[in-house]
Coordinates of C-alpha atoms in Angstrom, one line a residue:
Chain A
X1 CA 16.7 357.5 20.9
X2 CA 19.8 356.2 19.6
X3 CA 20.7 356.4 15.6
X4 CA 18.8 354.7 13.1
X5 CA 20.0 351.1 11.9
X6 CA 17.7 351.6 8.5
X7 CA 17.0 354.9 7.2
X8 CA 14.8 355.5 3.8
X9 CA 14.4 358.8 2.3
X10 CA 12.4 360.4 -0.5
X11 CA 12.5 356.6 -1.9
X12 CA 10.8 356.0 -5.4
X13 CA 10.5 352.3 -6.6
X14 CA 9.2 351.0 -10.0
X15 CA 9.1 348.0 -11.8
X16 CA 8.8 347.7 -15.7
X17 CA 7.7 351.4 -16.0
X18 CA 5.0 351.3 -13.5
X19 CA 5.8 353.5 -10.0
X20 CA 5.2 351.3 -7.0
X21 CA 6.4 353.4 -4.3
X22 CA 7.0 357.4 -4.1
X23 CA 8.3 359.5 -1.5
X24 CA 8.4 356.8 1.1
X25 CA 10.8 357.9 4.1
X26 CA 10.9 356.2 7.5
X27 CA 13.6 354.9 9.7
X28 CA 14.0 351.6 11.6
X29 CA 15.4 352.1 14.9
X30 CA 16.8 349.7 17.7
X31 CA 14.3 347.9 19.4
X32 CA 11.5 348.4 16.7
X33 CA 9.8 345.9 14.6
X34 CA 8.4 347.0 11.5
X35 CA 5.7 345.0 9.5
X36 CA 5.3 345.5 5.9
X37 CA 1.8 345.2 4.7
X38 CA 0.0 345.2 1.4
X39 CA -1.7 343.3 -1.7
X40 CA 0.3 341.4 -4.0
X41 CA 2.3 343.1 -6.3
X42 CA 2.2 346.4 -4.4
X43 CA 6.4 346.5 -4.0
X44 CA 6.7 344.9 -0.4
X45 CA 9.8 342.4 -1.9
X46 CA 10.9 344.9 -4.1
X47 CA 11.1 347.5 -1.5
X48 CA 12.9 344.9 1.0
X49 CA 15.6 344.1 -1.8
X50 CA 16.0 347.8 -2.3
X51 CA 16.4 348.2 1.4
X52 CA 19.3 345.7 1.4
X53 CA 20.8 347.1 -1.6
X54 CA 20.5 344.4 -3.6
X55 CA 18.3 346.2 -6.3
X56 CA 18.8 349.8 -7.9
X57 CA 16.5 352.2 -6.7
X58 CA 14.5 354.8 -9.1
X59 CA 15.0 357.6 -6.7
X60 CA 16.1 358.5 -3.1
X61 CA 18.3 357.1 -0.6
X62 CA 18.8 354.1 1.6
X63 CA 21.1 354.4 4.6
X64 CA 22.6 351.8 7.0
X65 CA 23.8 352.8 10.5
X66 CA 23.6 356.5 9.3
X67 CA 25.8 355.7 6.2
X68 CA 24.7 355.5 2.7
X69 CA 24.2 351.9 1.6
X70 CA 26.5 352.4 -1.6
X71 CA 29.4 353.1 1.1
X72 CA 29.3 350.1 2.9
X73 CA 31.7 347.2 1.8
X74 CA 29.6 344.2 1.2
X75 CA 31.0 342.0 3.5
X76 CA 31.0 344.6 6.2
X77 CA 27.2 345.4 5.5
X78 CA 26.5 341.5 5.8
X79 CA 27.8 341.9 9.6
X80 CA 25.3 344.3 10.1
X81 CA 22.1 343.4 8.1
X82 CA 20.6 340.3 7.1
X83 CA 17.9 339.1 4.6
X84 CA 15.6 336.2 4.3
X85 CA 14.4 336.0 0.8
X86 CA 11.1 334.6 -0.1
X87 CA 12.0 331.8 -2.0
X88 CA 15.2 329.5 -1.8
X89 CA 15.6 327.5 -4.4
X90 CA 18.2 324.6 -3.9
X91 CA 19.7 323.3 -6.7
X92 CA 22.1 321.0 -5.0
X93 CA 21.9 319.0 -1.6
X94 CA 23.6 320.5 1.5
X95 CA 23.4 319.3 5.1
X96 CA 21.1 321.5 7.5
X97 CA 24.0 322.5 9.6
X98 CA 25.9 323.5 6.7
X99 CA 23.3 325.6 5.5
X100 CA 22.9 327.4 9.0
X101 CA 26.6 327.9 9.3
X102 CA 26.8 329.6 6.0
X103 CA 25.2 332.5 8.1
X104 CA 28.6 333.0 9.5
X105 CA 30.3 333.8 6.0
X106 CA 30.4 337.4 6.9
X107 CA 32.1 336.9 10.4
X108 CA 35.0 334.6 9.0
X109 CA 38.3 335.6 7.1
X110 CA 38.8 334.2 3.5
X111 CA 41.2 331.3 4.9
X112 CA 38.9 330.6 8.1
X113 CA 36.8 327.3 8.0
X114 CA 33.7 327.1 10.0
X115 CA 34.9 325.2 13.2
X116 CA 33.7 324.8 16.8
X117 CA 32.5 327.9 17.7
X118 CA 30.2 328.4 14.5
X119 CA 28.8 324.8 15.1
X120 CA 27.8 325.8 18.4
X121 CA 26.0 328.8 17.1
X122 CA 24.0 327.2 14.3
X123 CA 23.2 324.3 16.6
X124 CA 21.7 326.9 19.3
X125 CA 19.9 328.8 16.3
X126 CA 18.5 325.3 15.0
X127 CA 17.2 324.9 18.6
X128 CA 15.6 328.3 18.2
X129 CA 13.6 327.2 15.3
X130 CA 12.8 323.8 16.8
X131 CA 14.9 321.6 14.5
X132 CA 17.1 320.0 16.9
X133 CA 18.3 316.9 15.7
X134 CA 18.0 317.9 11.9
X135 CA 21.5 318.9 11.4
X136 CA 22.6 316.2 9.7
X137 CA 19.7 316.1 7.3
X138 CA 20.0 317.0 3.8
X139 CA 18.1 320.2 3.2
X140 CA 16.4 318.6 0.0
X141 CA 14.7 316.1 2.0
X142 CA 12.9 318.7 4.3
X143 CA 9.4 319.9 3.7
X144 CA 8.7 323.4 2.6
X145 CA 8.2 324.6 6.3
X146 CA 11.3 323.0 7.4
X147 CA 13.3 324.7 4.6
X148 CA 11.9 328.1 5.7
X149 CA 13.1 327.3 9.4
X150 CA 16.7 326.4 8.2
X151 CA 16.9 329.7 6.4
X152 CA 15.8 331.6 9.5
X153 CA 18.4 329.8 11.5
X154 CA 20.9 330.8 8.9
X155 CA 19.7 334.5 9.0
X156 CA 19.7 334.4 13.2
X157 CA 23.2 332.8 13.1
X158 CA 24.2 335.7 11.1
X159 CA 23.6 337.8 14.2
X160 CA 23.0 341.3 12.5
X161 CA 21.9 344.4 14.3
X162 CA 19.0 344.9 11.6
X163 CA 17.1 341.8 10.1
X164 CA 15.0 342.1 6.9
X165 CA 12.4 339.2 6.2
X166 CA 10.6 338.7 3.4
X167 CA 7.4 336.6 4.2
X168 CA 9.4 334.9 7.2
X169 CA 6.2 332.6 8.3
X170 CA 4.4 331.9 5.0
X171 CA 5.3 328.1 5.1
X172 CA 5.1 327.8 8.9
X173 CA 2.2 325.9 10.8
X174 CA 0.6 327.8 13.5
X175 CA 3.0 327.0 16.2
X176 CA 6.0 327.9 14.6
X177 CA 4.7 331.1 13.4
X178 CA 4.2 332.2 16.8
X179 CA 7.4 330.9 18.0
X180 CA 9.5 332.6 15.0
X181 CA 7.7 335.9 15.4
X182 CA 8.1 335.7 19.3
X183 CA 11.5 335.3 18.9
X184 CA 12.0 338.3 16.1
X185 CA 10.0 340.3 18.9
X186 CA 12.4 339.3 21.5
X187 CA 15.4 340.2 19.4
X188 CA 14.3 343.8 19.2
X189 CA 13.0 343.9 23.0
X190 CA 16.1 342.4 24.7
X191 CA 18.8 342.9 22.2
X192 CA 18.1 346.3 20.8
X193 CA 17.8 344.8 17.0
X194 CA 15.9 346.3 14.4
X195 CA 13.4 344.1 12.5
X196 CA 11.4 344.6 9.2
X197 CA 9.0 341.9 8.1
X198 CA 6.4 341.7 5.4
X199 CA 3.5 339.3 6.2
X200 CA 0.0 338.9 5.1
X201 CA -1.6 337.8 8.5
X202 CA -2.9 340.9 9.8
X203 CA -3.7 339.6 13.2
X204 CA 0.0 338.4 13.6
X205 CA 1.4 341.4 12.2
X206 CA -0.6 343.5 14.8
X207 CA 0.4 341.3 17.7
X208 CA 3.9 341.3 17.1
X209 CA 4.9 344.3 15.2
X210 CA 5.4 347.9 16.8
X211 CA 4.9 349.8 13.7
X212 CA 3.7 349.3 10.3
X213 CA 4.4 350.3 6.7
X214 CA 1.1 349.7 4.5
X215 CA 1.5 350.0 0.7
X216 CA -1.6 350.6 -0.9
X217 CA -2.1 350.3 -4.8
X218 CA -1.4 353.4 -6.5
X219 CA 1.6 354.2 -4.4
X220 CA -0.4 355.5 -1.5
X221 CA 1.6 354.5 1.6
X222 CA 0.6 354.8 5.6
X223 CA 3.1 354.3 8.1
X224 CA 3.7 354.5 11.9
X225 CA 3.0 353.0 15.3
X226 CA 0.9 349.8 14.7
X227 CA -2.4 351.5 16.7
X228 CA -2.4 354.4 14.5
X229 CA -1.9 352.9 11.0
X230 CA -3.8 349.9 11.1
X231 CA -7.0 351.0 11.2
X232 CA -10.3 349.7 9.4
X233 CA -10.2 352.6 6.7
X234 CA -6.3 352.1 5.8
X235 CA -6.5 348.4 5.7
X236 CA -9.8 348.2 3.7
X237 CA -8.5 350.8 1.4
X238 CA -5.2 348.9 0.7
X239 CA -6.5 345.4 0.5
X240 CA -9.4 346.6 -1.4
X241 CA -11.4 344.4 1.1
X242 CA -13.7 345.5 3.9
X243 CA -11.9 344.6 7.4
X244 CA -13.6 345.0 10.7
X245 CA -11.7 345.4 13.8
X246 CA -12.9 344.1 17.0
X247 CA -11.1 343.7 20.5
X248 CA -10.6 340.5 21.9
X249 CA -8.7 340.0 25.3
X250 CA -7.3 343.4 25.1
X251 CA -5.9 342.9 21.6
X252 CA -7.0 343.9 18.2
X253 CA -8.3 341.4 15.9
X254 CA -9.0 342.0 12.2
X255 CA -11.9 340.1 10.5
X256 CA -12.3 340.2 6.8
X257 CA -15.9 340.6 5.4
Chain B
X1 CA 40.2 321.0 7.6
X2 CA 41.7 317.8 8.7
X3 CA 39.0 315.9 6.8
X4 CA 39.9 317.8 3.4
X5 CA 43.7 316.7 3.8
X6 CA 42.7 313.4 4.4
X7 CA 40.6 313.2 1.3
X8 CA 43.2 315.2 -0.9
X9 CA 46.1 312.6 0.4
X10 CA 43.9 309.5 -0.5
X11 CA 43.1 310.9 -4.0
X12 CA 46.9 311.8 -4.4
X13 CA 47.8 308.1 -3.4
X14 CA 45.6 306.7 -6.0
X15 CA 47.0 309.3 -8.7
X16 CA 50.4 308.2 -7.9
X17 CA 49.3 304.3 -8.3
X18 CA 47.6 305.1 -11.4
X19 CA 50.7 307.1 -12.7
X20 CA 53.0 303.8 -12.2
X21 CA 50.5 301.8 -13.7
X22 CA 50.0 304.0 -17.0
X23 CA 54.1 304.5 -17.2
X24 CA 54.6 300.4 -16.7
X25 CA 51.9 299.5 -19.2
X26 CA 52.3 299.4 -23.1
X27 CA 53.5 297.5 -25.8
X28 CA 56.2 296.3 -23.4
X29 CA 55.1 295.6 -19.8
X30 CA 57.8 297.0 -17.0
X31 CA 57.9 295.4 -13.8
X32 CA 58.4 297.8 -10.6
X33 CA 62.1 297.2 -10.4
X34 CA 62.5 298.0 -14.5
X35 CA 60.4 301.0 -14.0
X36 CA 62.3 302.4 -11.0
X37 CA 65.4 302.2 -13.2
X38 CA 63.7 303.9 -16.1
X39 CA 62.5 306.5 -14.2
X40 CA 65.7 307.3 -11.9
X41 CA 68.4 305.4 -13.7
X42 CA 70.9 306.9 -16.0
X43 CA 69.8 307.7 -19.6
X44 CA 70.2 305.5 -22.4
X45 CA 68.5 302.0 -22.6
X46 CA 65.0 301.0 -24.3
X47 CA 63.1 301.2 -21.1
X48 CA 64.4 304.8 -20.2
X49 CA 63.5 305.9 -23.7
X50 CA 60.0 304.6 -23.6
X51 CA 59.1 305.8 -20.3
X52 CA 60.6 309.1 -20.2
X53 CA 60.1 309.8 -24.0
X54 CA 57.0 308.5 -24.8
X55 CA 54.6 307.2 -21.8
X56 CA 55.5 310.2 -19.4
X57 CA 54.6 313.2 -21.6
X58 CA 51.4 311.4 -22.5
X59 CA 50.5 310.6 -18.8
X60 CA 50.9 313.8 -17.7
X61 CA 48.9 315.2 -20.6
X62 CA 46.1 312.9 -19.7
X63 CA 46.2 313.8 -16.0
X64 CA 46.3 317.5 -16.7
X65 CA 43.4 317.2 -19.3
X66 CA 41.2 315.0 -17.0
X67 CA 41.6 317.4 -13.9
X68 CA 41.2 320.6 -16.0
X69 CA 37.7 319.3 -17.7
X70 CA 36.6 317.9 -14.2
X71 CA 37.6 321.3 -12.7
X72 CA 36.0 323.2 -15.3
X73 CA 32.9 320.8 -15.2
X74 CA 32.6 321.5 -11.1
X75 CA 32.6 325.2 -11.9
X76 CA 30.2 325.5 -14.4
X77 CA 27.7 323.4 -12.6
X78 CA 28.3 326.1 -9.9
X79 CA 27.9 329.1 -12.1
X80 CA 25.0 327.7 -13.7
X81 CA 23.4 326.1 -10.5
X82 CA 22.6 323.3 -12.5
X83 CA 23.5 319.8 -11.9
X84 CA 23.4 319.4 -15.8
X85 CA 26.3 321.6 -16.7
X86 CA 29.5 320.1 -18.1
X87 CA 32.4 322.0 -19.4
X88 CA 31.1 321.9 -22.9
X89 CA 27.4 323.1 -22.1
X90 CA 28.2 326.7 -23.0
X91 CA 29.4 325.8 -26.3
X92 CA 33.1 326.2 -25.9
X93 CA 34.1 322.6 -27.3
X94 CA 32.2 323.4 -30.2
X95 CA 34.2 326.9 -31.1
X96 CA 37.3 324.9 -30.5
X97 CA 36.4 321.8 -32.9
X98 CA 35.2 324.0 -35.7
X99 CA 38.5 325.7 -35.4
X100 CA 40.4 322.3 -35.2
X101 CA 38.4 320.8 -37.9
X102 CA 38.8 323.6 -40.0
X103 CA 42.3 323.6 -39.8
X104 CA 42.4 320.2 -40.6
X105 CA 40.3 320.4 -43.7
X106 CA 42.7 323.5 -44.7
X107 CA 45.6 320.7 -44.5
X108 CA 47.6 322.5 -41.8
X109 CA 50.0 320.8 -39.2
X110 CA 49.3 319.7 -35.7
X111 CA 50.6 323.2 -34.2
X112 CA 48.3 325.1 -36.5
X113 CA 45.4 322.6 -35.7
X114 CA 46.2 323.3 -31.8
X115 CA 46.2 327.0 -32.4
X116 CA 43.1 327.0 -34.4
X117 CA 41.2 325.0 -31.5
X118 CA 42.5 327.5 -28.9
X119 CA 41.6 330.4 -31.3
X120 CA 38.0 328.9 -31.8
X121 CA 37.4 328.4 -27.9
X122 CA 38.3 332.0 -27.4
X123 CA 35.8 333.1 -29.9
X124 CA 33.3 331.3 -28.3
X125 CA 34.3 332.5 -24.9
X126 CA 34.3 336.1 -26.0
X127 CA 30.9 335.8 -28.1
X128 CA 29.0 334.3 -25.2
X129 CA 30.3 336.8 -22.6
X130 CA 29.3 339.6 -25.2
X131 CA 25.8 338.0 -25.5
X132 CA 25.1 337.8 -21.8
X133 CA 27.5 340.3 -20.1
X134 CA 24.3 342.2 -18.6
X135 CA 23.5 339.2 -16.8
X136 CA 27.0 339.2 -15.1
X137 CA 27.2 343.0 -14.2
X138 CA 23.7 344.2 -13.9
X139 CA 22.5 345.3 -10.4
X140 CA 19.1 345.6 -11.3
X141 CA 18.0 341.9 -9.9
X142 CA 14.8 340.7 -9.1
X143 CA 14.2 338.8 -6.1
X144 CA 14.5 335.0 -6.8
X145 CA 15.3 335.5 -10.6
X146 CA 18.7 334.3 -11.2
X147 CA 20.7 335.1 -14.1
X148 CA 21.9 331.8 -14.9
X149 CA 18.9 330.4 -17.2
X150 CA 19.7 332.7 -19.8
X151 CA 23.2 332.3 -19.7
X152 CA 22.8 328.4 -19.8
X153 CA 20.1 328.8 -22.9
X154 CA 22.3 331.4 -24.6
X155 CA 25.4 328.8 -24.2
X156 CA 23.1 326.0 -25.4
X157 CA 21.9 327.9 -28.4
X158 CA 25.9 328.7 -29.2
X159 CA 26.6 325.1 -29.1
X160 CA 24.2 324.0 -31.2
X161 CA 25.2 326.8 -34.0
X162 CA 28.4 325.1 -33.6
X163 CA 27.2 321.6 -33.9
X164 CA 25.4 322.5 -37.2
X165 CA 28.9 324.1 -38.5
X166 CA 30.8 320.8 -37.8
X167 CA 28.0 318.6 -39.1
X168 CA 28.5 320.7 -42.2
X169 CA 32.3 320.3 -42.2
X170 CA 31.7 316.5 -42.1
X171 CA 29.6 316.6 -45.2
X172 CA 31.9 318.6 -47.1
X173 CA 35.3 316.8 -45.9
X174 CA 37.2 314.6 -48.3
X175 CA 37.1 310.8 -47.4
X176 CA 40.9 310.8 -46.4
X177 CA 40.4 313.2 -43.9
X178 CA 37.4 312.0 -42.0
X179 CA 39.1 309.7 -40.0
X180 CA 41.3 312.2 -38.4
X181 CA 38.8 314.5 -37.8
X182 CA 36.5 312.0 -36.3
X183 CA 39.2 311.2 -33.7
X184 CA 39.9 314.6 -32.9
X185 CA 36.2 315.1 -32.0
X186 CA 35.9 312.2 -30.0
X187 CA 39.1 313.0 -27.8
X188 CA 42.4 311.7 -28.6
X189 CA 45.4 311.8 -26.5
X190 CA 47.7 310.5 -29.2
X191 CA 50.3 312.8 -29.9
X192 CA 49.5 315.0 -27.2
X193 CA 53.1 315.6 -26.0
X194 CA 52.7 319.4 -25.0
X195 CA 51.6 318.4 -21.3
X196 CA 53.2 321.6 -19.8
X197 CA 50.5 324.2 -21.0
X198 CA 47.4 322.2 -19.5
X199 CA 49.5 321.2 -16.5
X200 CA 50.4 324.9 -15.6
X201 CA 46.7 325.8 -16.3
X202 CA 45.5 323.1 -13.9
X203 CA 47.6 324.3 -11.2
X204 CA 47.0 328.0 -11.7
X205 CA 43.1 327.4 -12.1
X206 CA 43.1 325.4 -8.6
X207 CA 45.1 328.3 -7.0
X208 CA 42.6 331.0 -8.4
X209 CA 39.4 329.4 -7.3
X210 CA 40.9 328.0 -4.1
X211 CA 40.4 331.2 -2.1
X212 CA 37.1 331.9 -3.2
X213 CA 35.9 328.4 -2.5
X214 CA 33.6 329.4 0.6
X215 CA 31.7 332.1 -1.6
X216 CA 31.0 329.7 -4.1
X217 CA 29.5 327.5 -1.3
X218 CA 27.4 330.6 -0.4
X219 CA 26.6 331.1 -4.0
X220 CA 25.2 327.9 -4.5
X221 CA 22.5 328.9 -2.2
X222 CA 21.3 331.4 -4.5
X223 CA 22.4 334.9 -5.8
X224 CA 20.2 336.7 -3.6
X225 CA 21.2 334.8 -0.3
X226 CA 24.9 335.2 -1.6
X227 CA 24.9 339.0 -2.1
X228 CA 23.2 339.6 1.2
X229 CA 26.0 337.7 2.9
X230 CA 28.4 340.0 1.3
X231 CA 29.5 338.1 -1.6
X232 CA 30.4 340.2 -4.8
X233 CA 28.1 337.9 -7.2
X234 CA 28.9 339.5 -10.6
X235 CA 32.6 339.4 -9.9
X236 CA 32.8 336.1 -8.7
X237 CA 30.8 334.9 -11.7
X238 CA 33.0 336.3 -14.0
X239 CA 36.1 334.9 -12.3
X240 CA 34.2 331.5 -12.6
X241 CA 33.4 331.7 -15.9
X242 CA 36.9 332.8 -17.2
X243 CA 38.7 330.1 -15.1
X244 CA 36.1 327.4 -16.6
X245 CA 36.6 328.5 -19.9
X246 CA 40.2 328.9 -20.2
X247 CA 40.4 325.6 -18.5
X248 CA 38.1 323.7 -21.0
X249 CA 39.9 325.3 -23.9
X250 CA 43.2 324.3 -22.7
X251 CA 41.8 320.8 -22.2
X252 CA 40.0 320.8 -25.9
X253 CA 43.1 322.1 -27.4
X254 CA 45.4 319.6 -25.8
X255 CA 43.2 316.3 -26.4
X256 CA 40.0 317.3 -28.6
X257 CA 36.7 316.8 -26.8
X258 CA 36.5 314.1 -24.0
X259 CA 33.0 313.8 -22.6
X260 CA 31.5 312.5 -19.1
X261 CA 34.8 313.6 -17.2
X262 CA 33.3 317.0 -16.4
X263 CA 29.9 315.8 -15.4
X264 CA 30.5 312.6 -13.5
X265 CA 33.6 313.5 -11.7
X266 CA 32.0 316.5 -9.6
X267 CA 29.0 314.6 -9.1
X268 CA 30.6 311.2 -8.0
X269 CA 32.6 313.3 -5.6
X270 CA 29.7 315.2 -4.3
X271 CA 27.9 312.0 -3.4
X272 CA 31.2 310.8 -1.6
X273 CA 32.6 313.4 0.2
X274 CA 30.0 316.4 0.1
X275 CA 29.3 319.5 -1.6
X276 CA 32.0 321.9 0.4
X277 CA 33.9 323.6 -2.8
X278 CA 37.0 324.0 -0.5
X279 CA 37.5 319.8 -0.4
X280 CA 35.4 319.3 -3.7
X281 CA 37.5 321.5 -6.0
X282 CA 41.0 320.4 -5.6
X283 CA 39.4 316.9 -5.3
X284 CA 37.9 317.1 -8.4
X285 CA 41.1 318.4 -10.3
X286 CA 42.9 315.2 -8.7
X287 CA 40.1 312.4 -9.4
X288 CA 39.4 314.0 -13.2
X289 CA 43.3 313.7 -13.8
X290 CA 43.4 310.1 -12.3
X291 CA 40.4 308.8 -14.3
X292 CA 41.5 310.2 -17.8
X293 CA 44.8 308.8 -17.0
X294 CA 43.3 305.4 -16.3
X295 CA 40.9 305.8 -19.0
X296 CA 43.8 306.6 -21.7
X297 CA 46.0 303.5 -20.3
X298 CA 43.2 301.6 -21.2
X299 CA 42.2 303.1 -24.5
X300 CA 46.2 302.4 -25.6
X301 CA 46.2 298.8 -24.2
X302 CA 43.0 297.1 -24.4
X303 CA 43.3 296.2 -28.0
X304 CA 46.7 297.2 -28.8
X305 CA 48.4 297.9 -31.1
X306 CA 45.0 299.5 -32.1
X307 CA 44.2 302.7 -30.0
X308 CA 40.5 303.4 -28.9
X309 CA 39.3 306.8 -28.6
X310 CA 39.6 307.7 -24.9
X311 CA 36.4 309.4 -24.8
X312 CA 34.8 306.0 -25.5
X313 CA 36.5 304.8 -22.2
X314 CA 35.6 307.6 -20.4
X315 CA 31.9 307.0 -21.0
X316 CA 32.3 303.4 -20.3
X317 CA 33.8 303.7 -17.0
X318 CA 31.8 306.8 -15.9
X319 CA 28.3 306.0 -17.0
X320 CA 27.9 302.6 -14.7
X321 CA 30.3 304.4 -12.0
X322 CA 27.6 307.1 -11.9
X323 CA 24.5 305.0 -12.1
X324 CA 25.9 303.0 -9.3
X325 CA 26.4 305.9 -7.1
X326 CA 23.0 307.0 -7.8
X327 CA 21.6 304.0 -6.8
X328 CA 23.5 303.7 -3.8
X329 CA 22.6 307.0 -2.5
X330 CA 18.8 306.5 -3.4
X331 CA 18.9 303.5 -1.2
X332 CA 20.3 305.1 1.9
X333 CA 19.0 308.7 2.2

């Protein structure tokens, strides 16, 4: 197996004096799709921000492609790993194509302007999230789900080896949820990218992820291959709600009591 | 890039036309030929004296002040990610006004008043920065939380504090000094001969922010997005704050507090040319300068020999123009 894209070692995270995660260690390798599961306030966003280096950690290290994150130049890191925040708040209007082309920022020199190539990339990424024809719309006129797809297109345009996504399908309808997650799975399978996303839908997680990190209240963490960690016991414990696992057409389904 | 050059060129031509108009109008109207002679002809002669000695310095001061205010407004709106921000929102003009009005109360000369205004602005800049420096430098950032609201709130509080002191000064000031103080507060380019510092500052400010313009575009999408894309947000925000405050301080020192330019010009241009800072920031500087020059020309000619406070004119031009753009925008989404 080739070197890891993201390596988390002995990570300790806390918010306001409360420890969320302790002694968390795992790696994301090329071709792997990790999902991050856990109840509200269990530290999913905090963990993703820390893995991006956007937040200080209370202990442990985060490595990107085998090098400590703090040793990376921010712009170079921006060419290797990308992030989709849970909420993007737009104060000013901008056209959809401008927003998507912004994903190319780390790849352009200080004096370069986005030109034909960036436009082509942005248009093909918009097609990827089913927003063809939206390129000249103002983002402020879009619906929540459409905005989330614009942000996804910008992340895809960034073209990084590692993609971290904080609830990438939270605002999407059923069809677009499947579409986006399939695209992420395809990136991992065919382009050897590493993916880590948080999600609340257990069935989508089990269907598209190869591995899972499950954060339970009290800092208990379960991680590993999907089949091994997405069990009735672990999930029921983590969410504080009884979950039953059934098989349907060869796929596991999770049904809350 | 071609689009940017076209826009800047159009604005530069407009600026030039307004410059000619400003130089030609006044107590004696100069025909284009006379104006040419006055500008490029030999020294001596009435027209030469008026144009080179009086109208040109004032026109340059007006242009530089307007440019600085508009640029500072655009930068503050980016820094605070708030469309309602203007150069004065963080209490800078308040500090400058307290300095200037205090010097007037003490009966000091013009130079001391300007110096005192600059000192007041500087105090305000340093005070605000000391209060919120954690917001510029902290790495402990939580998700969608932006540092901007705290910065804005602190600035607004500071501004209200200065406002109270200004009101107190007016209450205590002797009758004879009130008019001068009021004119300073409303913004006045009369006697603003020192155009050079403001003009140099304008050129430097544009040169400093231009290379950061694409990063500012990214920053407008939010702090988390910007940092994920490799923008050094804290350094960038500090640089923007510094440029915006120094620009405002120089503008206020040159011409007192002039409203609306910093708010209206960046917004009007956003509606007209879009929100790409690489195009917008230089365009803002040019348009702000042109608009204030036009307003000042109107202020000194409309009811001549009386002069109106230029702040009144900027508001009277700015408000309807802005309303027009807003409604036009609303109808054609």
